[in-house]
XYZ file of C-alpha atoms in Angstrom:
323
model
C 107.467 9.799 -55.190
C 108.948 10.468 -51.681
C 106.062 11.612 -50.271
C 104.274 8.971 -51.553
C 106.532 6.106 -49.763
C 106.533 8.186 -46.752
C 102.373 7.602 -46.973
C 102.930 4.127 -47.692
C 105.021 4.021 -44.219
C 102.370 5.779 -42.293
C 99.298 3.290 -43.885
C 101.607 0.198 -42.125
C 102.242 2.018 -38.949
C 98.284 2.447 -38.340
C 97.360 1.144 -35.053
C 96.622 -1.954 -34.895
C 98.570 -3.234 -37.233
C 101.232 -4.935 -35.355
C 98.614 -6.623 -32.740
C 98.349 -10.160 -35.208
C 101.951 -10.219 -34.729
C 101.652 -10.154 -31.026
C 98.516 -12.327 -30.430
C 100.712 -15.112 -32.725
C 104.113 -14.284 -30.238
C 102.145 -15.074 -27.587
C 100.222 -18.225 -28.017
C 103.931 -19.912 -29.665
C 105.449 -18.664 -25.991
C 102.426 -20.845 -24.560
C 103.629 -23.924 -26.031
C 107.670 -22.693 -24.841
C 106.436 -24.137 -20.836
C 105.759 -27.380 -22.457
C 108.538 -28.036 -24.768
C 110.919 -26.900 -22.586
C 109.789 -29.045 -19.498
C 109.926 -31.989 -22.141
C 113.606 -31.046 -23.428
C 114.259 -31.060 -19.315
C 113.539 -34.491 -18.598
C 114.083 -36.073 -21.867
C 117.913 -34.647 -21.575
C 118.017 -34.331 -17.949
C 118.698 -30.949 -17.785
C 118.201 -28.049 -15.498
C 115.561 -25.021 -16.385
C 118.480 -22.157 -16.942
C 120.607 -24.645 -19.016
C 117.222 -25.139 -21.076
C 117.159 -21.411 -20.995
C 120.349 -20.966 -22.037
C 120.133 -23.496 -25.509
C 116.978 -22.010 -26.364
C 118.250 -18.464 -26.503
C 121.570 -19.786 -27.930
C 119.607 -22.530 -31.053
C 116.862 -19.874 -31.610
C 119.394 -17.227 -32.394
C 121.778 -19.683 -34.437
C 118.909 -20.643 -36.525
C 117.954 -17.163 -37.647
C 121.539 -16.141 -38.263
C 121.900 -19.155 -40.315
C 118.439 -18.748 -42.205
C 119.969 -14.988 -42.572
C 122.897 -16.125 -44.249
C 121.617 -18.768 -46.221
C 119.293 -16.287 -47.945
C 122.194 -13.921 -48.784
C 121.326 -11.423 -46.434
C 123.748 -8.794 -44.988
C 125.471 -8.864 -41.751
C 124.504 -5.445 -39.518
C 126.421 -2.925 -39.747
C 126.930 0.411 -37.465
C 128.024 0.559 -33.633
C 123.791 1.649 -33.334
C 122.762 -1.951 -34.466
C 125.484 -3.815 -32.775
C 124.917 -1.590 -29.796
C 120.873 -2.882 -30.097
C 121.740 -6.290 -30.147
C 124.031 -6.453 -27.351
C 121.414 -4.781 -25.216
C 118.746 -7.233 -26.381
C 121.190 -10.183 -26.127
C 121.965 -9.206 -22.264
C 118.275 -7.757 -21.495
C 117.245 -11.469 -23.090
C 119.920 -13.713 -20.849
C 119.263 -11.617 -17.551
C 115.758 -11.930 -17.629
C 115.465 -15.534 -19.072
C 117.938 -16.569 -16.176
C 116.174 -14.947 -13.438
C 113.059 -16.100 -13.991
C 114.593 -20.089 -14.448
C 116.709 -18.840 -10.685
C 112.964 -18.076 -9.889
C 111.585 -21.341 -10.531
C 114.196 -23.490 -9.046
C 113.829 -21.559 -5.861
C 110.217 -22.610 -5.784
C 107.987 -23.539 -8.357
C 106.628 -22.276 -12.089
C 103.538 -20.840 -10.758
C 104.762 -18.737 -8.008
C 107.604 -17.341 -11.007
C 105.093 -16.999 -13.667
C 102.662 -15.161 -11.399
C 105.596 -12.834 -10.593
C 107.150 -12.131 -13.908
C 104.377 -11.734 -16.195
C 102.287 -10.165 -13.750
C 104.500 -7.362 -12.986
C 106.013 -6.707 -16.231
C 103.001 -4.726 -17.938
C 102.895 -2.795 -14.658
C 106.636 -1.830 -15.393
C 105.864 -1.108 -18.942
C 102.744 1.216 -17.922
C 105.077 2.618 -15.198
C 107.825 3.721 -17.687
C 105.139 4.969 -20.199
C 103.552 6.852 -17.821
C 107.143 8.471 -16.235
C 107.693 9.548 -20.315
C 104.363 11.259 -20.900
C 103.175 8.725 -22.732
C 100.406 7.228 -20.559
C 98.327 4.338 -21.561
C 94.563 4.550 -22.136
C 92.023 3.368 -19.354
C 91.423 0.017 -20.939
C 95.200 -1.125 -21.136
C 95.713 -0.259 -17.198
C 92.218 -2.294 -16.693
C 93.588 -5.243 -18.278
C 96.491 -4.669 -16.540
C 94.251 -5.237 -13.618
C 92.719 -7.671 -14.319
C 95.819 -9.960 -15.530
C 96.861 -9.991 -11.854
C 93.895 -10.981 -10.260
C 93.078 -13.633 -13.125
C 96.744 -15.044 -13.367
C 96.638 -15.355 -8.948
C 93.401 -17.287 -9.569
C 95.086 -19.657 -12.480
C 98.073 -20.375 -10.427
C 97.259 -20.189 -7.058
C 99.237 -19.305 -4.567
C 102.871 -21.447 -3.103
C 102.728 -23.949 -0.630
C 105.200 -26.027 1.242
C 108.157 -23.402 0.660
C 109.772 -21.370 2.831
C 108.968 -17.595 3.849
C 113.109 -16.892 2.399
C 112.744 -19.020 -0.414
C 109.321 -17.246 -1.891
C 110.896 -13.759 -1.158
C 113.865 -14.779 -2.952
C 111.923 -16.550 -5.528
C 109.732 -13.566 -6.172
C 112.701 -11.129 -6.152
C 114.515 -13.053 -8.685
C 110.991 -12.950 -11.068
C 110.727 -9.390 -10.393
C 114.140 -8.811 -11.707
C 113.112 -11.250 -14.921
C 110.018 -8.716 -15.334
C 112.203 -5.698 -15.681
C 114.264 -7.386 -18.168
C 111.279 -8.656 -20.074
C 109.791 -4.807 -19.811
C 113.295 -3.331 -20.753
C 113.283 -5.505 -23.786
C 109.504 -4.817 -24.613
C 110.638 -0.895 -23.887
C 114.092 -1.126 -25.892
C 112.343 -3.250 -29.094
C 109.381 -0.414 -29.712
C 112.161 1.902 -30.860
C 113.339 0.067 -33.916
C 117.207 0.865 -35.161
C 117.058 2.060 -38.657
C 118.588 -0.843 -41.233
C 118.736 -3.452 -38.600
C 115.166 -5.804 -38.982
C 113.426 -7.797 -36.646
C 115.165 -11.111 -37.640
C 118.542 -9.705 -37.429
C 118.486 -7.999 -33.676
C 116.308 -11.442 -32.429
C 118.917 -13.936 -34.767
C 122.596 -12.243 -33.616
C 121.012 -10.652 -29.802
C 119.319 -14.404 -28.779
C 123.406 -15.488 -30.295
C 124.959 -13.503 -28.206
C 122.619 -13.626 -25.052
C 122.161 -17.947 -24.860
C 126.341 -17.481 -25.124
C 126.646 -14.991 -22.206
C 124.091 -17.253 -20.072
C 125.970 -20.578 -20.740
C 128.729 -20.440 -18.391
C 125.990 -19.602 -15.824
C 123.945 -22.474 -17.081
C 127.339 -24.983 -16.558
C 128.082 -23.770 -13.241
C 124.739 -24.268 -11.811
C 123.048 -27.042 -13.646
C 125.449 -28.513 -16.431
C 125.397 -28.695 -20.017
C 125.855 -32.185 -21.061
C 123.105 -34.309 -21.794
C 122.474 -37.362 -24.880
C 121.796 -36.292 -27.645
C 118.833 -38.524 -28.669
C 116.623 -37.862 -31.448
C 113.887 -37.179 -28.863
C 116.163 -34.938 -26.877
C 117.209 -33.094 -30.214
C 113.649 -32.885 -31.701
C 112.825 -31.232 -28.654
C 115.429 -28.573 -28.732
C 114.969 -27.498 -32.334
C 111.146 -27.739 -31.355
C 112.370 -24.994 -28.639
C 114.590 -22.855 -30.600
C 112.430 -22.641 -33.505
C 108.550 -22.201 -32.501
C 108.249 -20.947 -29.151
C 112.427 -18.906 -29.559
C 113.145 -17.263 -33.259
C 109.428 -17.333 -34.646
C 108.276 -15.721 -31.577
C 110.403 -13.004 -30.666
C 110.910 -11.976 -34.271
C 107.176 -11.546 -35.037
C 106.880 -9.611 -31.495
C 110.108 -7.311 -31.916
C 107.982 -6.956 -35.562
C 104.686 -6.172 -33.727
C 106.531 -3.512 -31.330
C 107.081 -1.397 -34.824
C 103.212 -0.472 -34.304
C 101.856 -1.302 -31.235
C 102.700 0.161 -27.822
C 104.704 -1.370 -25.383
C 102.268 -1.738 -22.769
C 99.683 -3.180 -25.256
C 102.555 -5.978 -26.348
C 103.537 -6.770 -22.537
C 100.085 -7.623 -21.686
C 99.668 -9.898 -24.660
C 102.074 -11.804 -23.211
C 99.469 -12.984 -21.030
C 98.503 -15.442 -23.599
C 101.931 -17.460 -22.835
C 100.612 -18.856 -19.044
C 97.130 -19.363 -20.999
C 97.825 -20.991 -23.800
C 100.266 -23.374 -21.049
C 97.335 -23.874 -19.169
C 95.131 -25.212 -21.814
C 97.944 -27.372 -23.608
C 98.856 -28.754 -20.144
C 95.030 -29.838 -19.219
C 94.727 -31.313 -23.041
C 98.456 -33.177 -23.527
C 99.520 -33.627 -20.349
C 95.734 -34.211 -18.546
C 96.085 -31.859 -15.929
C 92.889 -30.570 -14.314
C 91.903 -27.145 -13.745
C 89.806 -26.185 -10.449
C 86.912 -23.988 -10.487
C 88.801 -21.421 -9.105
C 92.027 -21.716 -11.888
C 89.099 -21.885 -14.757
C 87.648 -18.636 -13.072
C 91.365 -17.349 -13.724
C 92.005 -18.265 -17.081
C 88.876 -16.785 -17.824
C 89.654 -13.236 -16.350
C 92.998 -13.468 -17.850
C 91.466 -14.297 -21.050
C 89.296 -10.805 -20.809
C 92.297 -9.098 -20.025
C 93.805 -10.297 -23.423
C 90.829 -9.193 -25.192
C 91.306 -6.196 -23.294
C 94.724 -5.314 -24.151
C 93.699 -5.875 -27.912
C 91.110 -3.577 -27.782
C 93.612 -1.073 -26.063
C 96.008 -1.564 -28.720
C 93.496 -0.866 -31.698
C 92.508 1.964 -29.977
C 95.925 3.698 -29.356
C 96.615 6.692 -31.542
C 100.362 6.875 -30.663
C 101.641 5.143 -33.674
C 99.518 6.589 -35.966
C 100.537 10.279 -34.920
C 104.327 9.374 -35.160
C 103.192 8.342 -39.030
C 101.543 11.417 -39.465
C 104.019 13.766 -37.939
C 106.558 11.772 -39.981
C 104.550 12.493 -43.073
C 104.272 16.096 -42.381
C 108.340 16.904 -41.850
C 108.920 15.049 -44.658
C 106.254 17.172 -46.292
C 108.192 19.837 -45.101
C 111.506 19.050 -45.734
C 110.348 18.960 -49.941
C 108.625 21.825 -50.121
């Protein structure tokens, strides 16, 4: 019967597996860009106090769905421990990358930050001995080039202010890639809901004083203004980062930082429907490399053995272990 469950564990942990999980992540972070920018003017508030309610409303909402459904608290200094680090990784990078963007613009910090973090990811997997396949360093490639295309490059800003900018979203890449890193080595007894629900608590807490100092936290609370931020917490917040810290169970790192990629795309394509904005030739040439680097980076992820053989070598101590 053991033996049997421990099967049943290596079946779901086939690669692959965790990819839908990932591809769904990513398109609800495409729609965060929008919702957010909404919340911003409808409540006149600044990008890192927006940062700083979404993290803090997406993680109340899961804690309360957790306790509402009778489930228990976690428990060990391990899981608490995990969810501190992903509540810190989650407000340093989130507020970096918002520094980023009020230092310039949202291209020049979305170029930046989700450009570089795969690279980090690859980087790190690479320094471990656990280098990714050709395919997932070509879409790696091929995300830079097609996300320079789709955003162009800054103009009208200073030479201090885009070096500043850009070191700020460099910064928000590492935490994004220390959270990708951290969530694909899953804490026994503590779930994906629970570390995204309690960290996301802890980290939109840690950012708000932050958030007052710089840009304030008051604003009206209008229906508009609070449809918008439970549109934010909920979709784009405590969906999202649940189903990826699920889809980091069986996919690589590297494959679930470039999926990422589909957050500026799917922004791009709900901007030029909703809000009418017009691609050029040369940003439609972009989204189109960046959407083969997606399909890409799925194709690397089916085709990485990695969490298979941790299955199998699981199987086979446990094996083992009951002879």
């Amino acid at each position: 019967m053991h033996v049997c469950r421990t099967m049943s564990a290596a079946a779901r942990r086939r690669p692959g597996t965790g990819l839908p999980y990932l591809v769904i992540s990513g398109l609800l972070w495409g729609t965060g860009g929008l919702t957010g920018s909404l919340l911003g003017r409808t409540a006149g508030l600044s990008a890192i106090s927006v940062a700083a309610y979404r993290l803090t409303i997406g993680g109340v909402l899961i804690v309360a769905f957790l306790a509402a459904t009778g489930r228990r608290r976690p428990a060990g200094r391990a899981a608490w421990t995990r969810i501190a680090v992903i509540g810190l990784l989650a407000a340093e990078y989130q507020g970096c990358y918002f520094t980023a963007v009020s230092l310039t613009s949202v291209p020049l910090a979305t170029l930046v930050t989700i450009g570089t973090a795969p690279v980090i990811v690859l980087g790190a997997e690479r320094v471990t001995g656990r280098g990714a396949g050709r395919l997932a360093v070509a879409a790696a490639g091929l995300a830079l080039i097609g996300l320079g295309l789709l955003v162009g490059l800054p103009s009208g800003f200073g030479q201090t202010a885009v070096l500043a900018s850009a070191g700020m979203a460099v910064l928000a890449a590492a935490g994004f890639a220390a959270v990708t890193l951290t969530g694909s080595r899953p804490v026994p007894g503590l779930d994906e809901a629970a570390v995204t629900g309690f960290g996301f608590t802890v980290g939109g807490l840690a950012l708000m004083p932050l958030a007052a100092a710089f840009g304030g936290l008051g604003f009206r609370p209008d229906p508009a203004a609070l449809g918008l931020l439970l549109a934010l917490g909920t979709g784009p917040t405590a969906v999202a980062y649940t189903l990826y810290f699920r889809g980091l169970r069986t996919a690589a790192a590297s494959t679930a930082a470039l999926l990422a990629l589909l957050e500026p795309l799917t922004g791009t394509i709900l901007s030029a429907f909703i809000l009418g904005e017009r691609l050029s030739a040369t940003g439609i040439a972009g989204a189109a490399i960046l959407a083969l680097a997606v399909i890409l980076a799925v194709r690397a992820g089916r085709d990485d053995p990695r969490p298979a053989n941790a299955a199998i070598v699981g199987l086979l101590t446990e094996l083992y272990r009951g002879r």
